[in-house]
mmCIF file of C-alpha atoms in Angstrom:
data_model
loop_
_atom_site.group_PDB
_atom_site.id
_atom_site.type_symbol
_atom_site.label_atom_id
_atom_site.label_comp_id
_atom_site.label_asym_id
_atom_site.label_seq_id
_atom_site.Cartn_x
_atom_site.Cartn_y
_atom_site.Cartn_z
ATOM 1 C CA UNK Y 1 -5.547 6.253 -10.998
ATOM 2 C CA UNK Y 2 -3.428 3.703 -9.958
ATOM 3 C CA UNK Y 3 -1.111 3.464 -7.066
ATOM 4 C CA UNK Y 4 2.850 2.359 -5.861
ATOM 5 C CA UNK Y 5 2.276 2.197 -2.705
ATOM 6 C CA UNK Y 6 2.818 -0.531 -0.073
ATOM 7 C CA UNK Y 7 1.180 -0.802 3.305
ATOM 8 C CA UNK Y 8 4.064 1.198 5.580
ATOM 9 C CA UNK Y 9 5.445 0.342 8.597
ATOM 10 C CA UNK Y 10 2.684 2.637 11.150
ATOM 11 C CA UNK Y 11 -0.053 0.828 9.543
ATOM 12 C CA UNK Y 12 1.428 -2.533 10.296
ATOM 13 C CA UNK Y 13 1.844 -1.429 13.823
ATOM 14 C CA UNK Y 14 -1.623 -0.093 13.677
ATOM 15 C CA UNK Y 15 -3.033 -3.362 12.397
ATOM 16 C CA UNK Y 16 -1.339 -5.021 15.132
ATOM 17 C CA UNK Y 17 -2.307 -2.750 17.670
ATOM 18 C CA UNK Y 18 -6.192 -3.200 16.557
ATOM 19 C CA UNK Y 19 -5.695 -6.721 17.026
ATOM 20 C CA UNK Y 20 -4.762 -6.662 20.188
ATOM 21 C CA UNK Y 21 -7.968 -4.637 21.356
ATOM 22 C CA UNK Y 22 -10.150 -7.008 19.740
ATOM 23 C CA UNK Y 23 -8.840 -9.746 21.879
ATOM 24 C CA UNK Y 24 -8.708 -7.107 25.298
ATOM 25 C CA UNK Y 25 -12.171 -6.143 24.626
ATOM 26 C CA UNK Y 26 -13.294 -9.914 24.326
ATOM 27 C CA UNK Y 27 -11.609 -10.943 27.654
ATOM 28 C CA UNK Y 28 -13.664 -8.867 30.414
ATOM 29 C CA UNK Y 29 -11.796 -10.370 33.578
ATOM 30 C CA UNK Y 30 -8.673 -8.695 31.250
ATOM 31 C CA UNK Y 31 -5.666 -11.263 29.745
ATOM 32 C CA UNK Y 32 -1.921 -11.752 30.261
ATOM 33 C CA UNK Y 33 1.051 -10.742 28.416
ATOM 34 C CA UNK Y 34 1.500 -14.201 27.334
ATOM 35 C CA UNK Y 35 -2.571 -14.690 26.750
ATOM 36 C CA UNK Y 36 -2.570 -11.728 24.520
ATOM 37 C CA UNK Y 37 0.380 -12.693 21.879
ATOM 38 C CA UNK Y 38 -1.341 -16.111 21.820
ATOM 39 C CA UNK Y 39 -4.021 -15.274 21.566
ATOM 40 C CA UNK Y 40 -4.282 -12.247 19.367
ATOM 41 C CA UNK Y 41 -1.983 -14.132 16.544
ATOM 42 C CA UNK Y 42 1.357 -12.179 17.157
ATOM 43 C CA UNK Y 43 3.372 -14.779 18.622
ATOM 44 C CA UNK Y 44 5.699 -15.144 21.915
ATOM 45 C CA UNK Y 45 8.802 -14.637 19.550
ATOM 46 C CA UNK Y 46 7.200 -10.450 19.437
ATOM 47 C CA UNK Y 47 6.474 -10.441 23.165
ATOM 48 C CA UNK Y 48 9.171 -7.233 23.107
ATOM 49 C CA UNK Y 49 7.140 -5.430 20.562
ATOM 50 C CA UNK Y 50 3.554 -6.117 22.068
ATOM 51 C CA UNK Y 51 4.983 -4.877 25.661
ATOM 52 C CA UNK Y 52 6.246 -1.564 23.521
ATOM 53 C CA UNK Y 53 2.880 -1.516 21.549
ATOM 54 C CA UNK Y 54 1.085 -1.964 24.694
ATOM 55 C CA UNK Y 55 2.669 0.886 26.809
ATOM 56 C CA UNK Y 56 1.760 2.907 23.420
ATOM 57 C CA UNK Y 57 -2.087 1.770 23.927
ATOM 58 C CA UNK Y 58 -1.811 2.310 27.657
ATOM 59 C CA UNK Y 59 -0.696 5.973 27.144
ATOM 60 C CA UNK Y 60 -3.441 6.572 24.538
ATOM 61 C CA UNK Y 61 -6.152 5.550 27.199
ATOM 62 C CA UNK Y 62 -6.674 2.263 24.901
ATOM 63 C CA UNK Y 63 -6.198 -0.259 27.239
ATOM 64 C CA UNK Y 64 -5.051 -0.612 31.257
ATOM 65 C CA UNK Y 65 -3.251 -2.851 33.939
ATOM 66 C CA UNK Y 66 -5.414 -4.212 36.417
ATOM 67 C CA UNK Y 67 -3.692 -5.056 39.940
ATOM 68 C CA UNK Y 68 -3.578 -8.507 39.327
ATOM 69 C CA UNK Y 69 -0.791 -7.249 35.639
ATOM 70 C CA UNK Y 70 -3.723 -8.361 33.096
ATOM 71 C CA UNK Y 71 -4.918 -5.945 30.398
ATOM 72 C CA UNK Y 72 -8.453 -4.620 30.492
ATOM 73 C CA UNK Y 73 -10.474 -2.067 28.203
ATOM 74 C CA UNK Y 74 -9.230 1.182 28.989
ATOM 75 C CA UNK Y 75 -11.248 4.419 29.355
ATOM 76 C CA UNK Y 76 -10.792 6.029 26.280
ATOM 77 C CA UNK Y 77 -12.248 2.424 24.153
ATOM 78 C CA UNK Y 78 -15.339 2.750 26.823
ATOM 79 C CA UNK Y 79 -15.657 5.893 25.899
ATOM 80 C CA UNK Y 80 -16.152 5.890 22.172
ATOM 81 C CA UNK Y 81 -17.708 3.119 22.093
ATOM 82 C CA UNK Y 82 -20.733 4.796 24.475
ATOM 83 C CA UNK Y 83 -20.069 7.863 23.104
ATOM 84 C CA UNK Y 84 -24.183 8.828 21.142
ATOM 85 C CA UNK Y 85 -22.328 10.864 18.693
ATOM 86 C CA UNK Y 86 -19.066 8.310 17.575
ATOM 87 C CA UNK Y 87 -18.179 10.939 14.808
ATOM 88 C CA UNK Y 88 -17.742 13.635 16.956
ATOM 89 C CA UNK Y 89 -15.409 11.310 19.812
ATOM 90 C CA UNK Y 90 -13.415 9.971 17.193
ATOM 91 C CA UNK Y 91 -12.330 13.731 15.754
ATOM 92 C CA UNK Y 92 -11.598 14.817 19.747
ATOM 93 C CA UNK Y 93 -9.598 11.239 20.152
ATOM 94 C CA UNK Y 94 -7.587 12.368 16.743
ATOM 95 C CA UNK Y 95 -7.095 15.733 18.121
ATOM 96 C CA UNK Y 96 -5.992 14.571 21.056
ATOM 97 C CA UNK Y 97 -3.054 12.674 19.433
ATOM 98 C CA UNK Y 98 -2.165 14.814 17.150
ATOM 99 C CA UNK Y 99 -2.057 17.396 20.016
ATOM 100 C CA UNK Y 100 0.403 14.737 21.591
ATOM 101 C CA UNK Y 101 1.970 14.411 18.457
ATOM 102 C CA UNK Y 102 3.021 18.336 17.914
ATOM 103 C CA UNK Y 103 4.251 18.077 21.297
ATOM 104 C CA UNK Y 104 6.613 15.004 21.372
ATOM 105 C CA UNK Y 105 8.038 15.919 18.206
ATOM 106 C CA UNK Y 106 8.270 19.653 18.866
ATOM 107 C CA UNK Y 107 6.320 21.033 15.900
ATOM 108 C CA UNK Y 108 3.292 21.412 14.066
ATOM 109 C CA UNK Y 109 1.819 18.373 12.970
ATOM 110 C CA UNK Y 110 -0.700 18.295 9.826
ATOM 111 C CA UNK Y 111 -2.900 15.197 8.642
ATOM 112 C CA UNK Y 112 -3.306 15.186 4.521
ATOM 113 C CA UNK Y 113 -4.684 13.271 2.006
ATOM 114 C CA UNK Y 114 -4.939 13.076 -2.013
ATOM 115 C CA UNK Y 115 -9.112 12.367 -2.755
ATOM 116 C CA UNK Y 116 -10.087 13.009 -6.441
ATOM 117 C CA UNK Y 117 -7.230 13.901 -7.422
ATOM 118 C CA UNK Y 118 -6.323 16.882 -4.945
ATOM 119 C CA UNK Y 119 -4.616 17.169 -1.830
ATOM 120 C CA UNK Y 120 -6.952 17.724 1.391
ATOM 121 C CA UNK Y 121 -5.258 18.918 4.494
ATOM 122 C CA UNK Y 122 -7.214 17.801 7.107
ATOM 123 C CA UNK Y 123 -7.000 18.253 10.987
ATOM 124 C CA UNK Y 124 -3.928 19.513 12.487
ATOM 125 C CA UNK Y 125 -2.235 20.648 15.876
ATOM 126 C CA UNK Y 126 -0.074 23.618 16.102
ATOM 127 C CA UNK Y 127 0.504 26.061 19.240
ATOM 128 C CA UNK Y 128 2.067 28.798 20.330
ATOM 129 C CA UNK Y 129 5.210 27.737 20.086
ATOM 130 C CA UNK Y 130 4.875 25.275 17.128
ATOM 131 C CA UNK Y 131 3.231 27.896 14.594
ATOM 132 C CA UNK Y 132 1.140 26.748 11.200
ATOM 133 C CA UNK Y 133 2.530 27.461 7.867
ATOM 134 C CA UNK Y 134 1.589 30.344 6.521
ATOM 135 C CA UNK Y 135 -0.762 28.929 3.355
ATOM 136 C CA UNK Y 136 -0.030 31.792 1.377
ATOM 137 C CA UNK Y 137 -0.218 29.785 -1.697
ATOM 138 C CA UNK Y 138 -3.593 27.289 -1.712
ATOM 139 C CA UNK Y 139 -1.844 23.905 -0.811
ATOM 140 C CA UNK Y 140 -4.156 22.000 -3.750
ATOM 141 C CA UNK Y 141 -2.255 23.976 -6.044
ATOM 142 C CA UNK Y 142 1.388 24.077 -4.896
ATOM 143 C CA UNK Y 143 1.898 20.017 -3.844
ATOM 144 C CA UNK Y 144 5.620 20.215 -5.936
ATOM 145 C CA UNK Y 145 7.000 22.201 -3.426
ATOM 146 C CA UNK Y 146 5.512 20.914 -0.088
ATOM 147 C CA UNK Y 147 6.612 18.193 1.760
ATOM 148 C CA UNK Y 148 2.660 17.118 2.055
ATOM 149 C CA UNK Y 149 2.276 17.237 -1.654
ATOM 150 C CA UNK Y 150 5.550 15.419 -2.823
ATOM 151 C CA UNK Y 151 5.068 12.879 0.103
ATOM 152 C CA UNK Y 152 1.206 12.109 -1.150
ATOM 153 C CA UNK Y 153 2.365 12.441 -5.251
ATOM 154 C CA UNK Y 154 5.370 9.709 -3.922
ATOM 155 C CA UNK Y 155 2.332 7.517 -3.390
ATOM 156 C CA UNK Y 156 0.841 7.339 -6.899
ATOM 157 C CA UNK Y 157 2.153 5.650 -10.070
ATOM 158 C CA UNK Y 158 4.080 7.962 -12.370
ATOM 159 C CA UNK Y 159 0.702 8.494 -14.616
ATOM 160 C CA UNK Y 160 -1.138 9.784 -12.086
ATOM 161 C CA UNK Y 161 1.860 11.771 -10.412
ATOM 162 C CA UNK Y 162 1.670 13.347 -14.766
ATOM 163 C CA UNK Y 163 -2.115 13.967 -14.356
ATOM 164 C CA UNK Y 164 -1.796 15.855 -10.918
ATOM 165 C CA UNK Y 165 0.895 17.928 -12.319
ATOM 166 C CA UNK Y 166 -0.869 18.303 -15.755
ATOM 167 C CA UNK Y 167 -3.936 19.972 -13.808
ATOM 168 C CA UNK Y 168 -1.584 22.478 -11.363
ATOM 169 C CA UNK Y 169 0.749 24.703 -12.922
ATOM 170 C CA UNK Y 170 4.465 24.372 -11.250
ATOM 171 C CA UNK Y 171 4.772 27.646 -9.916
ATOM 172 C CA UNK Y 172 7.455 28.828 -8.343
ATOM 173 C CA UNK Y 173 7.261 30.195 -5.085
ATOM 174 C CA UNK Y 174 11.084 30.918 -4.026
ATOM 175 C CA UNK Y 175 14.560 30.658 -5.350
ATOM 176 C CA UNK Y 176 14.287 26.660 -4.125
ATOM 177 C CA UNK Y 177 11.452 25.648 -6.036
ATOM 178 C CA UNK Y 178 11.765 23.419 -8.298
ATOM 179 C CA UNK Y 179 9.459 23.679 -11.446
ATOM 180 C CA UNK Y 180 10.484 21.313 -14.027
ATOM 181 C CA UNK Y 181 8.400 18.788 -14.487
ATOM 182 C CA UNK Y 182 11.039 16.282 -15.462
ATOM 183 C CA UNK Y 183 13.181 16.804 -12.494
ATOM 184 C CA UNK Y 184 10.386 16.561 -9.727
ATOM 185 C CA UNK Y 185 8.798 13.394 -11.694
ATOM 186 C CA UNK Y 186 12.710 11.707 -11.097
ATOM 187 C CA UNK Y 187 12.959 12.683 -7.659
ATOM 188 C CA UNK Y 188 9.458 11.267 -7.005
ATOM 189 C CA UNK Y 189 10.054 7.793 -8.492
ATOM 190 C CA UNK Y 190 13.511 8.007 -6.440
ATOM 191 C CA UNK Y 191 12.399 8.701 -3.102
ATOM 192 C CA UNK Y 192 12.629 5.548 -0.572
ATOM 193 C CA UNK Y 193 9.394 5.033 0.667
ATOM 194 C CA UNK Y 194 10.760 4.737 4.037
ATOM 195 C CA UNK Y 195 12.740 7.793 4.447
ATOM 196 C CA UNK Y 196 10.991 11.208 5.139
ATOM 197 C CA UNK Y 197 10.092 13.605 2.207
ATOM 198 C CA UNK Y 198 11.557 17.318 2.855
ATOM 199 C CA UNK Y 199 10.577 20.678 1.923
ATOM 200 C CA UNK Y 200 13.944 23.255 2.866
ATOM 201 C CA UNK Y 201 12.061 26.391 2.171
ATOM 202 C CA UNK Y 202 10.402 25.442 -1.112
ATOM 203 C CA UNK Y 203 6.949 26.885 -0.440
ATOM 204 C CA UNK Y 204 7.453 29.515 1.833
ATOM 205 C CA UNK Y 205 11.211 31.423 3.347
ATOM 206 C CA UNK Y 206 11.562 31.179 6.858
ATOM 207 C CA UNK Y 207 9.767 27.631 7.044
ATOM 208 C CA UNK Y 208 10.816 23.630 6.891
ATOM 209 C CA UNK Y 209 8.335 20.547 6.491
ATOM 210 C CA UNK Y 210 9.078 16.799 6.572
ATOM 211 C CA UNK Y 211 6.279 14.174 5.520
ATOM 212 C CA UNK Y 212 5.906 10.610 5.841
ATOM 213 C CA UNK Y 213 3.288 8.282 4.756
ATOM 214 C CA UNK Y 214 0.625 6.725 6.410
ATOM 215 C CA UNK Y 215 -1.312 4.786 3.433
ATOM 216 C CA UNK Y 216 -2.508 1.136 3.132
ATOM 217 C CA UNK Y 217 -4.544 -0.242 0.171
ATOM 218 C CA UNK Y 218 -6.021 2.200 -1.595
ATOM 219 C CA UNK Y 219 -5.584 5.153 0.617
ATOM 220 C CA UNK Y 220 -3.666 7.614 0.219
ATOM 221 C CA UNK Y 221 -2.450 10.050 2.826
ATOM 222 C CA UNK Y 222 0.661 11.540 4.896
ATOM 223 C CA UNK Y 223 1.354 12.852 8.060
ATOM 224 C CA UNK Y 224 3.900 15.865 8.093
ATOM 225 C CA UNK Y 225 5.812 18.963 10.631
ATOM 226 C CA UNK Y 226 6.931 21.916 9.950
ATOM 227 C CA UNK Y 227 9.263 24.039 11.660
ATOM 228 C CA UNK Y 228 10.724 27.801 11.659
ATOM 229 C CA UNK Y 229 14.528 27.649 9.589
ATOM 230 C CA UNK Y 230 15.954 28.750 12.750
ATOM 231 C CA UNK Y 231 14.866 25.145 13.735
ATOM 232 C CA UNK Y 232 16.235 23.384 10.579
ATOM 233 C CA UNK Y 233 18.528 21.454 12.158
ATOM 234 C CA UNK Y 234 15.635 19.950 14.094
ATOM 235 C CA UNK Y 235 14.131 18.532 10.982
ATOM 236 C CA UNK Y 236 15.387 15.205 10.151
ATOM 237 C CA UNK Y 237 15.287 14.317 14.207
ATOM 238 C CA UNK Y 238 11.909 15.515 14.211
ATOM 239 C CA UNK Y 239 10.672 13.761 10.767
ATOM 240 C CA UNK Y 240 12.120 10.404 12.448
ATOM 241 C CA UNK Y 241 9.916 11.156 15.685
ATOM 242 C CA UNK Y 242 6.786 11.740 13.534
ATOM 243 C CA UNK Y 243 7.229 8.462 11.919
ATOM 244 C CA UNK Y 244 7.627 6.409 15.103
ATOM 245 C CA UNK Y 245 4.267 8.230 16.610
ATOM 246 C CA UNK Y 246 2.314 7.416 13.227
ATOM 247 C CA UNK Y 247 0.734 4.275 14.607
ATOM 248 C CA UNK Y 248 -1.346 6.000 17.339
ATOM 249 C CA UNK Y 249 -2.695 8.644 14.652
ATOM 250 C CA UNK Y 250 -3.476 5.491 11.929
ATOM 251 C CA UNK Y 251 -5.191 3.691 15.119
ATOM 252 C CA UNK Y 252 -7.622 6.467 15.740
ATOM 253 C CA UNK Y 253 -8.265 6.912 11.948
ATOM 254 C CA UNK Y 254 -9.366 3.056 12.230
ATOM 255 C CA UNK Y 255 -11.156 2.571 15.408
#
C-alpha cells in the first residue's frame, strides 16, 4: 500500500521539539535561549518559535528554568527515563496529554491509526462533560462516515483508499451518509491536507467529529474530537485547537 502523505506541520514541531531535549539533556549545568537555537540547529532567526515551543515543553514537565533563566531536564524526562517499566510511563505521559488535550479544546479527544489495512482507535480522553461517541457501529467497518476514518483514508494513495473500501461495505448509517463510492473517493483526493476532516452527523445523530493528521513517513494516524450537535458550532474552533496541541501528543508518541 502506498501512501500521499507528507510529514504535517505537528510532526515538524515535534521533530523540533525532540531536538531541543537532546541538546537540554546533554547540557547538565542547563543552556541559554541563545545556546539552545545554536546549538540544537534551529537558528536565532526562530528564537520566537523555540521560546513558544519551549513554554509548550515547560508545561508538559519536559524541560525547566533554573534561577539563573537556563533550561534544564525537567521532571517528567527524569522520570521516564528512570522509570523500570518505560512502556507503562510512556502510556500515563500520553494519557496525561491527551487528558490536557480534551480539556483545552473542550471535547473528547481520540488517538487512531490505519495498521494492516484497518483503522485502530487507540487511547483516548473523554469526561463527564466531554462524552465518547457512542460506537454503535464497529469503527473498522464504518471509516466513510467518521471523521477518524476519512482523515486516516485522506492519507493513502487512491489504490489503497479502493482496497479499504473494497473490504468494508459503505453502509449507511443516517440520512448524511454518504455511500457512493465515487463521491467519497473525490472528496478524499480533494481534501487539503491541512484543513480538518469533518463528520456533521454522518455516523451517529446527535454527534460531530473533526480529525487531523498526525503522520510522518510511513505512519499513518490522526488525532480527532467529537462533540454533542448542540455544540456544532464549536467544531471548526475546536478542530483548529486540536491541531495546534498535536505536537505535544506526536512528542510523547516519540520519546
Amino acid at each position: 500500500m502506498a501512501l500521499k502523505h507528507e510529514p504535517t506541520a505537528p510532526y515538524h514541531s515535534a521533530q523540533d521539539a525532540l531536538r531541543v531535549l537532546e541538546t537540554v539533556a546533554g547540557h547538565a549545568d542547563g543552556v541559554t535561549d541563545t545556546e539552545l537555537a545554536r546549538r540544537s540547529g534551529l537558528g536565532p532567526e526562530r528564537l520566537t518559535a523555540l521560546l513558544r515551543m519551549l513554554r509548550m515543553l515547560r508545561r508538559e514537565g519536559y524541560v525547566e528554568q533554573a534561577g539563573d533563566g537556563a533550561w534544564v531536564t525537567g521532571e517528567t524526562l527524569r522520570r521516564l527515563g528512570s522509570a523500570h517499566d518505560r512502556e507503562h510511563a510512556l502510556g500515563e505521559r500520553l494519557q496525561l496529554t491527551l487528558d490536557r488535550l480534551r480539556d483545552s479544546v473542550g471535547a473528547a479527544v481520540y488517538l487512531s491509526r490505519y495498521v494492516d489495512g484497518e483503522v485502530r482507535i487507540g487511547p483516548y480522553a473523554a469526561g463527564p462533560g466531554t462524552p465518547a461517541v457512542n460506537e454503535w457501529v464497529d469503527f473498522r467497518s464504518s471509516a466513510h462516515a467518521t471523521a477518524i476514518g476519512k482523515s486516516l483514508l485522506t492519507q493513502l494513495d487512491h489504490n489503497g483508499r479502493r482496497d479499504h473500501l473494497s473490504r468494508h461495505k459503505m453502509a449507511r448509517l443516517t440520512s448524511r451518509t454518504i455511500t457512493s463510492d465515487k463521491l467519497l473517493l473525490s472528496r478524499l483526493a480533494a481534501q487539503p491536507p491541512t484543513v480538518p476532516v469533518l463528520d456533521l452527523q454522518e455516523y451517529a445523530i446527535g454527534t460531530v467529529c473533526a480529525a487531523v493528521p498526525i503522520t510522518a513517513g510511513s505512519a499513518v494516524g490522526c488525532l480527532a474530537l467529537s462533540l454533542p450537535v448542540e455544540h456544532a458550532h464549536r467544531l471548526r474552533q475546536a478542530a483548529d485547537a486540536l491541531n495546534r496541541g498535536a505536537a505535544p501528543v506526536l512528542l510523547s508518541l516519540a520519546i
